[in-house]
Short mmCIF file of C-alpha atoms in Angstrom, two decimals:
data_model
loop_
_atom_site.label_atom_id
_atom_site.label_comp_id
_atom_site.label_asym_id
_atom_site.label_seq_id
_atom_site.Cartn_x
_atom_site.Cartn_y
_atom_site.Cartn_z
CA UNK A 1 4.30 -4.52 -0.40
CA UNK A 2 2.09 -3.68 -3.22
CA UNK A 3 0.30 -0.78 -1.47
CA UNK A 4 3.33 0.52 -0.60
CA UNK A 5 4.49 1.03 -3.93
CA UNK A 6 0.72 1.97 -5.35
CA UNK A 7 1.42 5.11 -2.54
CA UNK A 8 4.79 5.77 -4.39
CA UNK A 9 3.14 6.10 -7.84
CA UNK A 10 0.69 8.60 -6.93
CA UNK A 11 3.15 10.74 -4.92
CA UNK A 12 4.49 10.96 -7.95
CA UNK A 13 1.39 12.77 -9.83
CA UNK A 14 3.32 15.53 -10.86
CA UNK A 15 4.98 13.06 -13.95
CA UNK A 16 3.25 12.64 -17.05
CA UNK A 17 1.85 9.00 -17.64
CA UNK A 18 2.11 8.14 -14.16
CA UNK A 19 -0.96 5.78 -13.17
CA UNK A 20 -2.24 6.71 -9.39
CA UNK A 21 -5.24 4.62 -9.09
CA UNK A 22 -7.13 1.65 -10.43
CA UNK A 23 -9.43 2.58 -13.30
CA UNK A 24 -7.60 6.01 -13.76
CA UNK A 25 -6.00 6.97 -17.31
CA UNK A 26 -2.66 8.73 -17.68
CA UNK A 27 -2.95 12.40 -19.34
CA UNK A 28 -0.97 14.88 -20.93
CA UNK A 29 -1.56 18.36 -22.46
CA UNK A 30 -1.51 19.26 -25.65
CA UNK A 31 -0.78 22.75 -27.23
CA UNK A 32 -2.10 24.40 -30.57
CA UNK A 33 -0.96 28.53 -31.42
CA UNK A 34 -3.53 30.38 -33.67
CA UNK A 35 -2.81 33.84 -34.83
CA UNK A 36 -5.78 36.34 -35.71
CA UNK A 37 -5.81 39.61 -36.80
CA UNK A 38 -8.27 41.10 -34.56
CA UNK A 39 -11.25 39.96 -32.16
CA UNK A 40 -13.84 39.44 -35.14
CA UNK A 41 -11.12 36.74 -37.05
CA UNK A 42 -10.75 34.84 -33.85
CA UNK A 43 -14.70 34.90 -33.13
CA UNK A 44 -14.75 33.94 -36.72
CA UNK A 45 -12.78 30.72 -36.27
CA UNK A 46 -15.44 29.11 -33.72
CA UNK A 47 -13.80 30.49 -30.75
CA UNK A 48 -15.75 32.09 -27.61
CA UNK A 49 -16.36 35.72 -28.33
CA UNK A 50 -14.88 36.60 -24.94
CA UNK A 51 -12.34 34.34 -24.91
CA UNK A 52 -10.78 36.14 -27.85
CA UNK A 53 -11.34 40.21 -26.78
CA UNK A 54 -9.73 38.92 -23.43
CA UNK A 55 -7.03 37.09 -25.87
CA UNK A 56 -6.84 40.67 -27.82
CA UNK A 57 -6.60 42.89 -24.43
CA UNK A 58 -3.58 40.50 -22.44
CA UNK A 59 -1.89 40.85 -26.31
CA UNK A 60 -2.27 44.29 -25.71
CA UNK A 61 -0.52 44.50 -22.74
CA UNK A 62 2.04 42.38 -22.97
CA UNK A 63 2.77 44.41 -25.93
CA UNK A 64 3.25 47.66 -24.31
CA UNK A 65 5.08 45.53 -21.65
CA UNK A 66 7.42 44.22 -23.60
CA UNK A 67 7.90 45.51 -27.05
CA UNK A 68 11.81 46.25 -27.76
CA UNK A 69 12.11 49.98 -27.70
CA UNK A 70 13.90 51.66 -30.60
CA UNK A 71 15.78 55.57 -31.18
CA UNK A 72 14.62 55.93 -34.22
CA UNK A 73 12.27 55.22 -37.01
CA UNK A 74 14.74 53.69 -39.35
CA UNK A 75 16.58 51.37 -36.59
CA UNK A 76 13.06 49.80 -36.05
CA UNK A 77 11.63 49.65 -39.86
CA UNK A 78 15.68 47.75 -40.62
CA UNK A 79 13.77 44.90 -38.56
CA UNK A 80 10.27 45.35 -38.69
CA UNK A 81 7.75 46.49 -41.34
CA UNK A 82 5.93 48.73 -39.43
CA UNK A 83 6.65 50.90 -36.26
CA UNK A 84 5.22 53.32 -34.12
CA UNK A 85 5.98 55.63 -31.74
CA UNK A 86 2.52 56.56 -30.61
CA UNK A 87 2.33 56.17 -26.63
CA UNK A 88 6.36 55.40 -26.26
CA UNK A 89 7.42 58.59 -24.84
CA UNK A 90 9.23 59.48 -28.01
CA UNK A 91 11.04 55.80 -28.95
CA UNK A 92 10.10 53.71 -31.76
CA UNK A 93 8.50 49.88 -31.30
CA UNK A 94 6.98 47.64 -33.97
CA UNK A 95 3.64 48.14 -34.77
CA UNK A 96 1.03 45.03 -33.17
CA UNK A 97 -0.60 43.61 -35.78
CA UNK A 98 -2.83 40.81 -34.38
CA UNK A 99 -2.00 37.77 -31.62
CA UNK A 100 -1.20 34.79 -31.11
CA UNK A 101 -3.49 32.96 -29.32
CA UNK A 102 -2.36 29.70 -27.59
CA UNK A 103 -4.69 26.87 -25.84
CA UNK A 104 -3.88 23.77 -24.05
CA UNK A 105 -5.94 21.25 -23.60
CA UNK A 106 -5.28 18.29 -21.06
CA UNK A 107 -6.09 14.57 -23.09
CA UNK A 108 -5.97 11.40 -21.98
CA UNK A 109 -2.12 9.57 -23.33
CA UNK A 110 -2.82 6.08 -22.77
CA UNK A 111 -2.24 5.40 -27.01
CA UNK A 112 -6.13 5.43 -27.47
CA UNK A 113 -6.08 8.22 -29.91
CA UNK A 114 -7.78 7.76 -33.35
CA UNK A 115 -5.58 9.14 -36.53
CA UNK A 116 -6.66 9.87 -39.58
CA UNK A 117 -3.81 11.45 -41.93
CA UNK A 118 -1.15 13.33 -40.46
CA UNK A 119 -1.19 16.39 -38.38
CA UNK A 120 -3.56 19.13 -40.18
CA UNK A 121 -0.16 21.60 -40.44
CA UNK A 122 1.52 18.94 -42.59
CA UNK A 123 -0.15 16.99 -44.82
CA UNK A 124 -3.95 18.35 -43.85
CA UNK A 125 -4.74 15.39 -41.64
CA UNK A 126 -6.30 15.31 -38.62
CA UNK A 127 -5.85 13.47 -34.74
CA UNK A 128 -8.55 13.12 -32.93
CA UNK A 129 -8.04 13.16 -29.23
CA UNK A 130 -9.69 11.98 -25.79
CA UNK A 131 -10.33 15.50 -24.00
CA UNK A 132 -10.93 15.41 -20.40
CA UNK A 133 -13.50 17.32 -18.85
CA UNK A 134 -10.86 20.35 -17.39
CA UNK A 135 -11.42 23.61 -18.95
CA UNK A 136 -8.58 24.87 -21.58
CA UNK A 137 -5.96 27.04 -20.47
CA UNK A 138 -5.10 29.86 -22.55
CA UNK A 139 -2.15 32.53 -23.15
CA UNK A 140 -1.46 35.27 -25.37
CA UNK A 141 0.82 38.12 -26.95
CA UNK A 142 1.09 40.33 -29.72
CA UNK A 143 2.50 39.61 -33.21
CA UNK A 144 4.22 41.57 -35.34
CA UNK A 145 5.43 41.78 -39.36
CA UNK A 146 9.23 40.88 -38.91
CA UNK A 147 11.23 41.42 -41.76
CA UNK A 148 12.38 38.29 -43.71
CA UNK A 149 14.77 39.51 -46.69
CA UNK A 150 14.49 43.25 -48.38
CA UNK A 151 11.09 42.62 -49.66
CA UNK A 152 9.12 40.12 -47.46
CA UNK A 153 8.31 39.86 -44.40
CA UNK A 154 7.24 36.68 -41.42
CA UNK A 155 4.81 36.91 -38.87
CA UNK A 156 6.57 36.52 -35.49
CA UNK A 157 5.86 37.10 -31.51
CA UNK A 158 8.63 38.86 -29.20
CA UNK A 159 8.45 35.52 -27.17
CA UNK A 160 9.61 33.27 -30.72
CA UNK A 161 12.09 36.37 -31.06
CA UNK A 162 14.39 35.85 -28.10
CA UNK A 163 14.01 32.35 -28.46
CA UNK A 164 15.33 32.39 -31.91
CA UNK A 165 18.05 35.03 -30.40
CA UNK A 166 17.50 38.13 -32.43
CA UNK A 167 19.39 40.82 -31.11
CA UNK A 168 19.02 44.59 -33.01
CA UNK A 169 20.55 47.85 -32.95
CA UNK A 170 19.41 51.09 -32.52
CA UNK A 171 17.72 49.82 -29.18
CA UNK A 172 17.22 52.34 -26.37
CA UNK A 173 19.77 51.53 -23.74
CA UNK A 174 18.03 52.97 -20.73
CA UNK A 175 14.96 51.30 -21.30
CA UNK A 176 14.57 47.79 -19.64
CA UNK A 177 12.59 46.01 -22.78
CA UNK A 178 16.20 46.26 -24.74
CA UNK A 179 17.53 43.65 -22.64
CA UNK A 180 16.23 40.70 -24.29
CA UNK A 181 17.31 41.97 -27.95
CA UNK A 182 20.80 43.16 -27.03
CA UNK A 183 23.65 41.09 -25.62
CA UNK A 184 25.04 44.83 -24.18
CA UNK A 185 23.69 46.51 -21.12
CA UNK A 186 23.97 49.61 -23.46
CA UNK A 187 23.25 48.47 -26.71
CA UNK A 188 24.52 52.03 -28.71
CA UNK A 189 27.48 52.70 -27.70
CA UNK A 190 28.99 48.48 -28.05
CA UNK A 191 31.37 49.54 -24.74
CA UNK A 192 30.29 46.90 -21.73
CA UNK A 193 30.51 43.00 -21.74
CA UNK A 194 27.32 40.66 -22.33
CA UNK A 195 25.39 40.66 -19.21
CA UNK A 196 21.92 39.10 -20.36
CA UNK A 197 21.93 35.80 -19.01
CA UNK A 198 21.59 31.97 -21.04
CA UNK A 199 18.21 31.13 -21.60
CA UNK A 200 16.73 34.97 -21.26
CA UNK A 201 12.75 34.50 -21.96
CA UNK A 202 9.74 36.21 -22.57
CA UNK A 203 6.41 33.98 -22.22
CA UNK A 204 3.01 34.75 -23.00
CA UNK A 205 0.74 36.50 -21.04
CA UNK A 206 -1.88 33.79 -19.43
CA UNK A 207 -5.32 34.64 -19.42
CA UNK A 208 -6.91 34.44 -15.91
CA UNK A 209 -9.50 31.95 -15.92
CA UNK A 210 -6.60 30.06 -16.94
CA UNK A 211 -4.88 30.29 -13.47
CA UNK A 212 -5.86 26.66 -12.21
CA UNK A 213 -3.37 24.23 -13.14
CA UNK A 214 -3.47 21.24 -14.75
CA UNK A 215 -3.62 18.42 -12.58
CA UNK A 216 -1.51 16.09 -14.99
CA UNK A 217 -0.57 12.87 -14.14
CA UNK A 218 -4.37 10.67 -14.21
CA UNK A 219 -7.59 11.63 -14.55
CA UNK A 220 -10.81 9.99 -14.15
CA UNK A 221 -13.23 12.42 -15.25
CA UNK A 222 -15.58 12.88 -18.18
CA UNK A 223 -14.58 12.90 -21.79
CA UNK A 224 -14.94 15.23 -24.73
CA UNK A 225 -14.34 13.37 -28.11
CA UNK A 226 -13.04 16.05 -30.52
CA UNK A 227 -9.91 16.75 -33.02
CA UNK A 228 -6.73 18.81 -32.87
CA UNK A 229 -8.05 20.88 -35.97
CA UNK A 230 -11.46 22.19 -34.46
CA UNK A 231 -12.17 20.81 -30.26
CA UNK A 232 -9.94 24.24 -29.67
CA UNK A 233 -12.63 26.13 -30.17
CA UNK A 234 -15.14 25.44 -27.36
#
């Protein structure tokens, strides 16, 4: 009776804290986003040199992927603080000005992390966590100077954008990156129903070494002792 219900368990590896074996420890991932400016800021902040020009190229891309397309230079600088047109066939998008560089790590969850303080983002604490020995996983995408009130401005991604439900005018109808930003299949002239759907998404682009997933559930492998506010950086 008991190895039947041991085989249950690990069938069920796909769960987070699930324990599969004897002498295995439950794990979970962890996420932290850091934003650079360019390839030399990110190098800068202890990460691998090719980690971040690969981080800086899929930003790049996912950028001319995916960047909301505007009909003029005044509809895009009413929500953005810089635009160009360069390389748009004539429309208007907000000008890339860095990315956002996120990394997750899988750690062991079986309450044996150490704390010290809070979380470094609130009170400038740090938690210290039980890596195990899988490689991160990383993703990326452009960010851009949104506008935040006549005079200031908040750096933002397109994928914290249509989460947050921003939707602009000015867009160009016939191009398909308008469809996140515009609850009207043609956004100028305000004539045709809503037809973007609940829950419309963009997601970062993932780097490729980062196409193995995590195998989350237990893990019995090495460990890596190191916090949240630096053991991103190997």
């Amino acid at each position: 009776m008991k190895r039947s219900k041991r085989v249950r368990l690990i069938a069920l590896g796909s769960l987070p804290l699930v324990l599969s074996a004897c002498g295995e420890r439950p794990t979970r991932v962890v996420s932290e986003v850091k934003r650079f400016q360019d390839v030399d800021h990110c190098a800068m902040a202890g990460i691998n040199r090719q980690v971040c020009l690969q981080a800086w190229l899929g930003a790049q891309q996912h950028h001319y992927a995916n960047a909301p397309r505007f009909v003029s230079l005044e509809a895009c600088e009413v929500v953005f603080q810089e635009c160009d047109t360069r390389n748009f066939a004539g429309n208007f998008v907000p000008r890339m000005e860095g990315f956002a560089l996120t990394v997750d790590r899988q750690v062991y969850a079986d309450g044996n992390d150490d704390t010290s303080g809070a979380w470094s983002t609130s009170t400038g604490g740090s938690r210290f966590y039980d890596y195990t020995d899988t490689e991160p996983h990383y993703s990326t995408e452009a960010i851009y100077h949104e506008r935040d009130g006549r005079n200031a401005f908040k750096v933002t991604s397109l994928t914290e954008q249509v989460a947050a439900g921003n939707q602009y005018a000015g867009l160009d109808p016939n191009h398909p990156t308008s469809t996140p930003f515009s609850s009207l299949p043609h956004a100028l002239d305000g004539t045709h129903p809503a037809t973007v759907p609940a829950g419309s998404a963009l997601h970062p682009t993932a780097l490729a070494q980062s196409s193995r997933p995590f195998a989350i559930g237990s893990h019995n492998g090495f460990v890596s002792r190191a916090s949240a506010r630096g053991g991103f950086s190997s």
